Amino acid sequence: MNFDDTPQEAEFRAQARAWIDANAPKQYEAELKKASLGRVQLKGANILDVAKAWQKKKAEAGWAVPHWPKEYGGRGATPIERVIWQQEEGAFGKLTAMFIIGQGMCGPTMMAYASEQQKRHYLPPLGSGETVWCQLFSEPAGGSDVAGLRTRAEKDGDDWVINGQKIWTSGAHYSDYGILITRTDPTVPKHKGLTMFFLDMKSKGVEIKPIKQANGNSDFNEVYFTDVRIPDSQRLGAVGDGWNVSLTTLMNERMSIGANVATGFPELFEYCNSLTLDGAPALDDRAVRSKLANWAVRASGLKYTSFRAISALSKGERPGPENSIGKLVAGSMIQDVATYALDLQGASGVLSGPQDAEVAGKFQAMLLRSPATRVEGGTDEILRNIIAERVLGLPGDIRVDKDVPFNQIPTRGRA
């Protein structure tokens, strides 16, 4: 691996750094640097408004989605230049969290399957943050089995009528549009009867119910569809080919999430540097040092595994399984790190809020949010299967429902 920029990359980095230094909302920098998983908030400001303003300013200068084609709102940057931009944006990149699904997952799917007219109409405002998109995949009965979905789409003239429910839809309550996968033919095996659409989230018959999370936030939602009409012109891909369309979304989802999962280690290390245990610095405790050393090794491994993907991008190659590995390791690590931090805090670990210890609240929020990290973008079990089958070459799981029509798959066990 070569970690040095080429002359062209160094020039791009200098341009990006200079623009960010001149234009970033620095009044929020200190708060953003302190923000951690499950707790990205700004005092005295609506974070969505701040994020949209920052995204719009980036878009006006061509920095909002630098890797997108120019005709869709980007600047035609290379994949490695995209990485360089993310590195230079630093803490301000946390303001793009509400756009990651739209720009990292929905956008690439629209580029691959929407008409040219639709791409030129919908993608620029998506890239600039003027519109927010969500991904309507997961369902109550399907769990992590996307192909087990039951939301129906039935053809009616030039429209499709949608009925069903989605769950755990991130950002649906503030999204303008969404991509939606449905079942259009229940008489064929479950992967073959799916069709993808995009829709206006304000459409008649769409009902959104935020889910109250353990950490007090409501980032996820239930979304109900009752006789929602979608024109056939908003279909993405062929009828019945929704699974292949969804693979584009899922591939980009794992790349977007896997490359940016936090570990909590920097926050823990900083905390331990100032913590006192039994009248002595916490770092004097051999058990604390042992824990920190173990996580330091893991964090370093994640860092350099990510660099492998960056090196591949710099050579014009497609990254391998690095992002699946990174998400699998980081997802469990942040949960362990947050748990240990609360153990060190003792009774103060149950406190949260502006009037209480800031650090205690940070790790509590991190712990309460961390289980979702191990589910979103592919559960630990799914990622292990991907690594086992596509990296190690092991046989795939036995699937007894592989060639069974969806409407003949049993929905409950025998008594």
CSV table of C-alpha atoms in Angstrom, one decimal:
chain,number,residue,atom,x,y,z
A,1,MET,CA,0.0,0.0,0.0
A,2,ASN,CA,1.2,3.5,-0.8
A,3,PHE,CA,-0.3,6.1,1.5
A,4,ASP,CA,1.2,9.1,-0.3
A,5,ASP,CA,-0.9,11.3,-2.6
A,6,THR,CA,0.0,11.5,-6.3
A,7,PRO,CA,0.7,15.0,-7.5
A,8,GLN,CA,-2.9,15.2,-8.8
A,9,GLU,CA,-4.4,13.9,-5.6
A,10,ALA,CA,-2.3,16.3,-3.6
A,11,GLU,CA,-3.6,19.2,-5.7
A,12,PHE,CA,-7.1,18.0,-5.2
A,13,ARG,CA,-6.6,17.7,-1.4
A,14,ALA,CA,-5.2,21.3,-1.2
A,15,GLN,CA,-8.2,22.7,-3.1
A,16,ALA,CA,-10.7,20.8,-0.9
A,17,ARG,CA,-8.9,21.9,2.3
A,18,ALA,CA,-8.8,25.5,1.2
A,19,TRP,CA,-12.5,25.6,0.3
A,20,ILE,CA,-13.5,23.9,3.5
A,21,ASP,CA,-11.4,26.2,5.6
A,22,ALA,CA,-13.0,29.2,3.9
A,23,ASN,CA,-16.6,28.0,3.9
A,24,ALA,CA,-17.3,25.5,6.7
A,25,PRO,CA,-19.8,26.4,9.5
A,26,LYS,CA,-17.0,26.6,12.1
A,27,GLN,CA,-19.4,27.8,14.8
A,28,TYR,CA,-20.5,24.2,15.1
A,29,GLU,CA,-17.1,22.5,14.8
A,30,ALA,CA,-16.5,22.0,18.5
A,31,GLU,CA,-19.9,20.4,19.0
A,32,LEU,CA,-19.5,18.2,15.9
A,33,LYS,CA,-16.1,16.9,17.1
A,34,LYS,CA,-17.7,15.9,20.4
A,35,ALA,CA,-20.7,14.2,18.7
A,36,SER,CA,-20.6,10.4,18.7
A,37,LEU,CA,-22.8,7.5,17.6
A,38,GLY,CA,-26.4,8.1,18.7
A,39,ARG,CA,-25.8,11.7,19.8
A,40,VAL,CA,-25.3,14.2,17.0
A,41,GLN,CA,-27.0,17.3,18.2
A,42,LEU,CA,-26.4,21.1,18.0
A,43,LYS,CA,-27.3,23.5,20.8
A,44,GLY,CA,-29.6,26.3,19.7
A,45,ALA,CA,-29.9,25.0,16.1
A,46,ASN,CA,-31.9,22.5,14.1
A,47,ILE,CA,-29.3,20.0,12.8
A,48,LEU,CA,-31.4,19.3,9.7
A,49,ASP,CA,-31.5,23.0,8.8
A,50,VAL,CA,-27.7,23.4,9.4
A,51,ALA,CA,-27.0,20.2,7.3
A,52,LYS,CA,-29.1,21.4,4.4
A,53,ALA,CA,-27.4,24.8,4.4
A,54,TRP,CA,-24.0,23.2,4.4
A,55,GLN,CA,-25.0,20.8,1.7
A,56,LYS,CA,-26.4,23.6,-0.5
A,57,LYS,CA,-23.2,25.6,-0.1
A,58,LYS,CA,-21.1,22.6,-1.1
A,59,ALA,CA,-23.4,22.0,-4.1
A,60,GLU,CA,-23.0,25.6,-5.3
A,61,ALA,CA,-19.2,25.0,-5.5
A,62,GLY,CA,-19.4,21.4,-6.8
A,63,TRP,CA,-18.4,19.7,-3.6
A,64,ALA,CA,-21.8,18.2,-2.5
A,65,VAL,CA,-21.4,14.8,-4.3
A,66,PRO,CA,-18.0,15.2,-6.0
A,67,HIS,CA,-18.0,11.7,-7.4
A,68,TRP,CA,-21.3,12.1,-9.3
A,69,PRO,CA,-21.3,13.1,-12.9
A,70,LYS,CA,-21.4,16.8,-13.6
A,71,GLU,CA,-24.8,16.6,-15.3
A,72,TYR,CA,-26.4,15.3,-12.1
A,73,GLY,CA,-24.8,17.8,-9.7
A,74,GLY,CA,-21.4,16.4,-9.1
A,75,ARG,CA,-17.9,17.3,-10.4
A,76,GLY,CA,-16.9,14.0,-12.0
A,77,ALA,CA,-14.3,13.3,-9.3
A,78,THR,CA,-12.5,9.9,-9.1
A,79,PRO,CA,-13.3,7.4,-6.3
A,80,ILE,CA,-10.1,8.3,-4.5
A,81,GLU,CA,-10.8,12.0,-4.7
A,82,ARG,CA,-14.1,11.2,-3.0
A,83,VAL,CA,-12.2,9.6,-0.2
A,84,ILE,CA,-9.9,12.6,0.0
A,85,TRP,CA,-12.8,14.9,0.3
A,86,GLN,CA,-14.3,12.9,3.1
A,87,GLN,CA,-11.0,12.9,4.9
A,88,GLU,CA,-10.7,16.7,4.6
A,89,GLU,CA,-14.3,17.4,5.5
A,90,GLY,CA,-13.7,15.8,8.9
A,91,ALA,CA,-16.1,16.6,11.6
A,92,PHE,CA,-18.3,18.6,9.2
A,93,GLY,CA,-19.0,15.3,7.4
A,94,LYS,CA,-21.3,14.4,10.3
A,95,LEU,CA,-23.8,17.0,8.9
A,96,THR,CA,-24.2,14.7,5.9
A,97,ALA,CA,-25.6,11.8,8.0
A,98,MET,CA,-29.2,12.5,7.0
A,99,PHE,CA,-28.2,12.4,3.3
A,100,ILE,CA,-26.2,9.2,3.3
A,101,ILE,CA,-29.1,7.0,2.4
A,102,GLY,CA,-30.3,9.2,-0.5
A,103,GLN,CA,-26.8,10.1,-1.9
A,104,GLY,CA,-25.1,6.8,-1.1
A,105,MET,CA,-27.9,4.3,-1.9
A,106,CYS,CA,-30.9,5.8,-3.6
A,107,GLY,CA,-28.8,8.0,-5.9
A,108,PRO,CA,-26.7,5.2,-7.4
A,109,THR,CA,-29.9,3.1,-7.9
A,110,MET,CA,-31.6,6.0,-9.7
A,111,MET,CA,-28.5,6.5,-11.9
A,112,ALA,CA,-28.6,2.8,-12.9
A,113,TYR,CA,-32.3,2.4,-13.6
A,114,ALA,CA,-34.2,5.7,-13.9
A,115,SER,CA,-34.7,7.4,-17.3
A,116,GLU,CA,-32.3,10.2,-18.3
A,117,GLN,CA,-35.1,12.8,-17.9
A,118,GLN,CA,-35.8,11.5,-14.3
A,119,LYS,CA,-32.1,11.5,-13.4
A,120,ARG,CA,-31.6,15.1,-14.5
A,121,HIS,CA,-34.8,16.1,-12.6
A,122,TYR,CA,-34.4,14.2,-9.3
A,123,LEU,CA,-30.6,13.8,-8.8
A,124,PRO,CA,-29.4,17.4,-8.6
A,125,PRO,CA,-31.7,18.4,-5.7
A,126,LEU,CA,-30.9,15.1,-4.0
A,127,GLY,CA,-27.2,15.9,-4.3
A,128,SER,CA,-27.6,19.5,-3.0
A,129,GLY,CA,-29.7,18.4,0.0
A,130,GLU,CA,-32.8,20.2,-1.2
A,131,THR,CA,-34.6,16.9,-1.1
A,132,VAL,CA,-34.1,13.9,1.2
A,133,TRP,CA,-34.6,10.3,0.2
A,134,CYS,CA,-35.2,7.1,2.2
A,135,GLN,CA,-35.0,3.4,1.5
A,136,LEU,CA,-38.2,1.4,2.0
A,137,PHE,CA,-36.9,-2.3,2.2
A,138,SER,CA,-37.3,-3.9,5.7
A,139,GLU,CA,-40.6,-5.4,6.8
A,140,PRO,CA,-42.0,-6.8,10.1
A,141,ALA,CA,-42.3,-10.3,8.8
A,142,GLY,CA,-39.1,-10.4,6.8
A,143,GLY,CA,-36.4,-9.5,9.3
A,144,SER,CA,-33.1,-9.5,7.5
A,145,ASP,CA,-34.6,-11.5,4.6
A,146,VAL,CA,-35.3,-8.6,2.2
A,147,ALA,CA,-36.7,-11.1,-0.3
A,148,GLY,CA,-39.3,-12.2,2.2
A,149,LEU,CA,-41.2,-9.0,1.9
A,150,ARG,CA,-45.1,-8.9,1.6
A,151,THR,CA,-45.9,-5.4,0.5
A,152,ARG,CA,-48.0,-5.9,-2.7
A,153,ALA,CA,-48.0,-3.9,-5.9
A,154,GLU,CA,-50.8,-4.6,-8.3
A,155,LYS,CA,-51.1,-3.2,-11.8
A,156,ASP,CA,-54.2,-0.9,-12.5
A,157,GLY,CA,-54.0,0.7,-15.9
A,158,ASP,CA,-50.9,2.8,-16.1
A,159,ASP,CA,-50.5,2.8,-12.3
A,160,TRP,CA,-49.5,0.4,-9.6
A,161,VAL,CA,-51.5,0.2,-6.3
A,162,ILE,CA,-49.4,-0.4,-3.2
A,163,ASN,CA,-50.6,-2.0,0.0
A,164,GLY,CA,-48.4,-3.1,2.9
A,165,GLN,CA,-46.0,-2.0,5.6
A,166,LYS,CA,-42.3,-1.2,6.0
A,167,ILE,CA,-40.4,-0.8,9.2
A,168,TRP,CA,-37.1,0.6,10.5
A,169,THR,CA,-37.1,3.2,7.7
A,170,SER,CA,-34.4,5.7,8.6
A,171,GLY,CA,-35.4,9.3,8.1
A,172,ALA,CA,-38.8,8.6,6.6
A,173,HIS,CA,-40.3,11.3,8.7
A,174,TYR,CA,-38.3,14.0,7.0
A,175,SER,CA,-37.9,12.4,3.6
A,176,ASP,CA,-39.3,13.8,0.4
A,177,TYR,CA,-38.9,10.7,-1.7
A,178,GLY,CA,-38.1,7.0,-1.3
A,179,ILE,CA,-37.2,3.9,-3.3
A,180,LEU,CA,-39.6,1.1,-2.6
A,181,ILE,CA,-39.3,-2.6,-3.3
A,182,THR,CA,-42.6,-4.6,-3.6
A,183,ARG,CA,-43.9,-8.0,-4.5
A,184,THR,CA,-45.7,-8.1,-7.8
A,185,ASP,CA,-45.9,-11.8,-8.3
A,186,PRO,CA,-46.4,-14.2,-5.3
A,187,THR,CA,-46.6,-17.3,-7.6
A,188,VAL,CA,-42.9,-17.5,-8.3
A,189,PRO,CA,-39.9,-18.0,-5.9
A,190,LYS,CA,-39.4,-15.1,-3.6
A,191,HIS,CA,-36.4,-13.5,-5.3
A,192,LYS,CA,-38.1,-13.5,-8.7
A,193,GLY,CA,-41.4,-11.8,-8.0
A,194,LEU,CA,-40.1,-8.4,-6.8
A,195,THR,CA,-40.3,-4.9,-8.5
A,196,MET,CA,-38.7,-1.6,-7.5
A,197,PHE,CA,-40.3,1.9,-7.6
A,198,PHE,CA,-39.5,5.4,-6.4
A,199,LEU,CA,-42.3,7.5,-4.9
A,200,ASP,CA,-43.2,10.8,-3.4
A,201,MET,CA,-43.4,10.3,0.4
A,202,LYS,CA,-46.2,12.8,0.5
A,203,SER,CA,-48.4,10.6,-1.7
A,204,LYS,CA,-52.0,9.9,-0.6
A,205,GLY,CA,-52.2,6.7,1.4
A,206,VAL,CA,-48.6,6.9,2.9
A,207,GLU,CA,-48.6,7.1,6.7
A,208,ILE,CA,-45.4,7.5,8.7
A,209,LYS,CA,-45.1,6.6,12.4
A,210,PRO,CA,-41.8,7.4,14.1
A,211,ILE,CA,-40.5,4.7,16.5
A,212,LYS,CA,-39.3,5.9,19.9
A,213,GLN,CA,-35.8,4.4,20.5
A,214,ALA,CA,-34.2,3.5,23.8
A,215,ASN,CA,-31.9,6.4,23.6
A,216,GLY,CA,-34.8,8.9,23.3
A,217,ASN,CA,-34.4,9.6,19.6
A,218,SER,CA,-36.8,8.7,16.8
A,219,ASP,CA,-34.6,8.1,13.7
A,220,PHE,CA,-36.5,5.1,12.5
A,221,ASN,CA,-40.1,4.8,11.3
A,222,GLU,CA,-42.9,2.5,10.4
A,223,VAL,CA,-44.4,3.3,7.0
A,224,TYR,CA,-47.8,2.1,6.0
A,225,PHE,CA,-49.2,2.0,2.4
A,226,THR,CA,-52.9,2.0,1.8
A,227,ASP,CA,-54.0,2.0,-1.8
A,228,VAL,CA,-51.0,4.2,-2.8
A,229,ARG,CA,-50.9,4.8,-6.5
A,230,ILE,CA,-47.5,5.0,-8.3
A,231,PRO,CA,-47.3,5.5,-12.1
A,232,ASP,CA,-45.5,2.9,-14.0
A,233,SER,CA,-43.1,5.5,-15.2
A,234,GLN,CA,-41.6,5.5,-11.7
A,235,ARG,CA,-40.7,1.8,-11.9
A,236,LEU,CA,-37.0,1.1,-11.6
A,237,GLY,CA,-35.9,-1.9,-13.8
A,238,ALA,CA,-38.2,-4.5,-15.3
A,239,VAL,CA,-41.2,-6.0,-13.6
A,240,GLY,CA,-40.1,-9.0,-11.6
A,241,ASP,CA,-36.4,-7.9,-11.6
A,242,GLY,CA,-36.6,-6.0,-8.3
A,243,TRP,CA,-34.1,-8.2,-6.6
A,244,ASN,CA,-31.3,-7.4,-9.1
A,245,VAL,CA,-32.2,-3.7,-8.7
A,246,SER,CA,-32.0,-4.0,-5.0
A,247,LEU,CA,-28.5,-5.5,-5.1
A,248,THR,CA,-27.3,-2.1,-6.5
A,249,THR,CA,-28.8,-0.4,-3.5
A,250,LEU,CA,-27.5,-3.0,-1.0
A,251,MET,CA,-24.0,-3.0,-2.4
A,252,ASN,CA,-23.9,0.8,-2.1
A,253,GLU,CA,-25.5,0.6,1.4
A,254,ARG,CA,-22.7,-1.6,2.7
A,255,MET,CA,-20.1,0.5,1.1
A,256,SER,CA,-21.5,3.7,2.6
A,257,ILE,CA,-22.1,2.2,6.1
A,258,GLY,CA,-19.1,-0.1,6.3
A,259,ALA,CA,-16.6,2.6,5.4
A,260,ASN,CA,-17.8,5.0,8.1
A,261,VAL,CA,-18.8,2.9,11.2
A,262,ALA,CA,-17.5,4.5,14.4
A,263,THR,CA,-15.7,2.3,17.0
A,264,GLY,CA,-15.9,4.6,20.1
A,265,PHE,CA,-12.3,3.9,20.8
A,266,PRO,CA,-11.0,7.5,20.4
A,267,GLU,CA,-13.7,8.7,22.9
A,268,LEU,CA,-12.9,6.0,25.4
A,269,PHE,CA,-9.1,6.7,25.2
A,270,GLU,CA,-9.7,10.4,25.7
A,271,TYR,CA,-12.0,9.6,28.6
A,272,CYS,CA,-9.5,7.3,30.3
A,273,ASN,CA,-6.7,9.9,30.0
A,274,SER,CA,-8.7,12.1,32.4
A,275,LEU,CA,-10.4,9.5,34.6
A,276,THR,CA,-9.3,8.8,38.2
A,277,LEU,CA,-10.0,5.3,39.7
A,278,ASP,CA,-9.5,4.8,43.5
A,279,GLY,CA,-7.4,8.0,43.7
A,280,ALA,CA,-5.1,7.1,40.9
A,281,PRO,CA,-5.1,7.8,37.1
A,282,ALA,CA,-7.1,5.1,35.2
A,283,LEU,CA,-4.2,4.5,32.9
A,284,ASP,CA,-2.2,3.2,35.9
A,285,ASP,CA,-4.6,0.3,36.2
A,286,ARG,CA,-3.2,-2.8,34.3
A,287,ALA,CA,-6.7,-4.0,33.5
A,288,VAL,CA,-7.6,-0.7,31.9
A,289,ARG,CA,-4.4,-0.6,29.9
A,290,SER,CA,-5.0,-4.2,28.7
A,291,LYS,CA,-8.5,-3.3,27.5
A,292,LEU,CA,-7.3,-0.2,25.7
A,293,ALA,CA,-4.4,-2.0,24.1
A,294,ASN,CA,-6.8,-4.7,22.7
A,295,TRP,CA,-9.1,-2.1,21.2
A,296,ALA,CA,-6.2,0.0,19.9
A,297,VAL,CA,-5.1,-3.0,17.9
A,298,ARG,CA,-8.6,-3.6,16.5
A,299,ALA,CA,-9.0,0.1,15.7
A,300,SER,CA,-5.6,0.1,13.9
A,301,GLY,CA,-6.6,-3.1,12.0
A,302,LEU,CA,-9.8,-1.4,10.9
A,303,LYS,CA,-7.9,1.7,9.8
A,304,TYR,CA,-5.5,-0.2,7.6
A,305,THR,CA,-8.1,-2.5,6.3
A,306,SER,CA,-10.0,0.6,5.2
A,307,PHE,CA,-6.8,1.8,3.6
A,308,ARG,CA,-6.7,-1.3,1.5
A,309,ALA,CA,-10.0,-0.3,0.0
A,310,ILE,CA,-8.7,3.3,-0.6
A,311,SER,CA,-5.6,1.9,-2.3
A,312,ALA,CA,-7.8,-0.2,-4.6
A,313,LEU,CA,-9.8,2.8,-5.5
A,314,SER,CA,-6.6,4.8,-6.2
A,315,LYS,CA,-5.7,2.1,-8.7
A,316,GLY,CA,-9.1,2.1,-10.3
A,317,GLU,CA,-9.9,-1.3,-8.9
A,318,ARG,CA,-13.1,-2.4,-7.1
A,319,PRO,CA,-12.6,-2.8,-3.3
A,320,GLY,CA,-12.9,-6.3,-1.9
A,321,PRO,CA,-14.8,-7.4,1.2
A,322,GLU,CA,-13.1,-4.7,3.4
A,323,ASN,CA,-16.3,-2.9,4.2
A,324,SER,CA,-18.2,-6.0,5.2
A,325,ILE,CA,-15.3,-6.9,7.5
A,326,GLY,CA,-15.1,-3.4,8.9
A,327,LYS,CA,-18.7,-3.2,9.7
A,328,LEU,CA,-18.7,-6.6,11.4
A,329,VAL,CA,-15.8,-5.8,13.6
A,330,ALA,CA,-16.7,-2.1,14.4
A,331,GLY,CA,-20.3,-2.9,15.1
A,332,SER,CA,-19.5,-5.2,18.0
A,333,MET,CA,-16.6,-3.2,19.1
A,334,ILE,CA,-18.5,0.0,19.7
A,335,GLN,CA,-21.0,-1.9,21.8
A,336,ASP,CA,-18.2,-3.4,23.9
A,337,VAL,CA,-16.4,-0.1,24.2
A,338,ALA,CA,-19.6,1.8,25.4
A,339,THR,CA,-20.4,-1.0,27.9
A,340,TYR,CA,-16.9,-0.8,29.4
A,341,ALA,CA,-17.0,3.0,29.6
A,342,LEU,CA,-20.2,2.8,31.6
A,343,ASP,CA,-18.6,0.2,33.9
A,344,LEU,CA,-15.8,2.6,34.5
A,345,GLN,CA,-18.2,5.4,35.3
A,346,GLY,CA,-20.1,3.4,37.9
A,347,ALA,CA,-23.3,5.1,39.0
A,348,SER,CA,-22.7,8.2,36.9
A,349,GLY,CA,-23.2,6.0,33.8
A,350,VAL,CA,-26.9,6.1,34.1
A,351,LEU,CA,-27.0,9.9,33.8
A,352,SER,CA,-27.7,11.8,30.6
A,353,GLY,CA,-28.7,15.3,29.6
A,354,PRO,CA,-27.2,18.7,29.5
A,355,GLN,CA,-27.3,19.1,33.2
A,356,ASP,CA,-25.5,15.9,33.9
A,357,ALA,CA,-22.0,14.7,33.1
A,358,GLU,CA,-21.5,15.2,29.4
A,359,VAL,CA,-19.2,12.2,29.0
A,360,ALA,CA,-21.6,9.9,30.9
A,361,GLY,CA,-24.4,10.9,28.5
A,362,LYS,CA,-22.2,10.4,25.5
A,363,PHE,CA,-21.4,6.7,26.3
A,364,GLN,CA,-25.0,6.0,27.4
A,365,ALA,CA,-26.3,7.2,24.1
A,366,MET,CA,-23.6,5.3,22.2
A,367,LEU,CA,-24.5,2.1,24.0
A,368,LEU,CA,-28.3,2.5,23.4
A,369,ARG,CA,-27.7,3.2,19.7
A,370,SER,CA,-25.0,0.5,19.1
A,371,PRO,CA,-27.3,-2.6,18.6
A,372,ALA,CA,-28.8,-0.9,15.5
A,373,THR,CA,-25.3,-0.7,14.0
A,374,ARG,CA,-25.2,-4.5,14.1
A,375,VAL,CA,-28.5,-4.8,12.2
A,376,GLU,CA,-28.6,-1.9,9.7
A,377,GLY,CA,-26.9,-2.5,6.4
A,378,GLY,CA,-26.7,-6.3,7.0
A,379,THR,CA,-26.7,-8.1,10.3
A,380,ASP,CA,-23.6,-9.7,11.8
A,381,GLU,CA,-24.9,-13.1,10.6
A,382,ILE,CA,-25.4,-11.9,7.0
A,383,LEU,CA,-22.0,-10.3,6.9
A,384,ARG,CA,-20.4,-13.5,8.2
A,385,ASN,CA,-22.2,-15.4,5.4
A,386,ILE,CA,-20.9,-13.0,2.8
A,387,ILE,CA,-17.3,-13.3,4.1
A,388,ALA,CA,-17.6,-17.1,4.4
A,389,GLU,CA,-19.0,-17.6,0.9
A,390,ARG,CA,-17.3,-14.8,-1.2
A,391,VAL,CA,-14.0,-14.6,0.6
A,392,LEU,CA,-13.3,-18.0,2.0
A,393,GLY,CA,-15.2,-19.9,-0.7
A,394,LEU,CA,-17.2,-22.0,1.8
A,395,PRO,CA,-20.5,-23.6,0.7
A,396,GLY,CA,-23.6,-21.4,0.9
A,397,ASP,CA,-26.3,-21.9,3.5
A,398,ILE,CA,-29.0,-24.5,2.7
A,399,ARG,CA,-32.1,-22.8,1.4
A,400,VAL,CA,-35.2,-25.0,1.5
A,401,ASP,CA,-37.3,-22.2,0.0
A,402,LYS,CA,-35.1,-21.5,-3.0
A,403,ASP,CA,-37.4,-22.8,-5.7
A,404,VAL,CA,-40.7,-22.7,-3.8
A,405,PRO,CA,-43.3,-20.2,-5.0
A,406,PHE,CA,-43.6,-17.4,-2.4
A,407,ASN,CA,-47.3,-18.0,-1.7
A,408,GLN,CA,-46.5,-21.6,-0.9
A,409,ILE,CA,-43.8,-20.9,1.7
A,410,PRO,CA,-45.2,-21.8,5.2
A,411,THR,CA,-45.6,-18.8,7.4
A,412,ARG,CA,-45.8,-20.6,10.7
A,413,GLY,CA,-44.6,-23.9,12.2
A,414,ARG,CA,-46.8,-26.8,12.8
A,415,ALA,CA,-48.2,-27.2,16.3
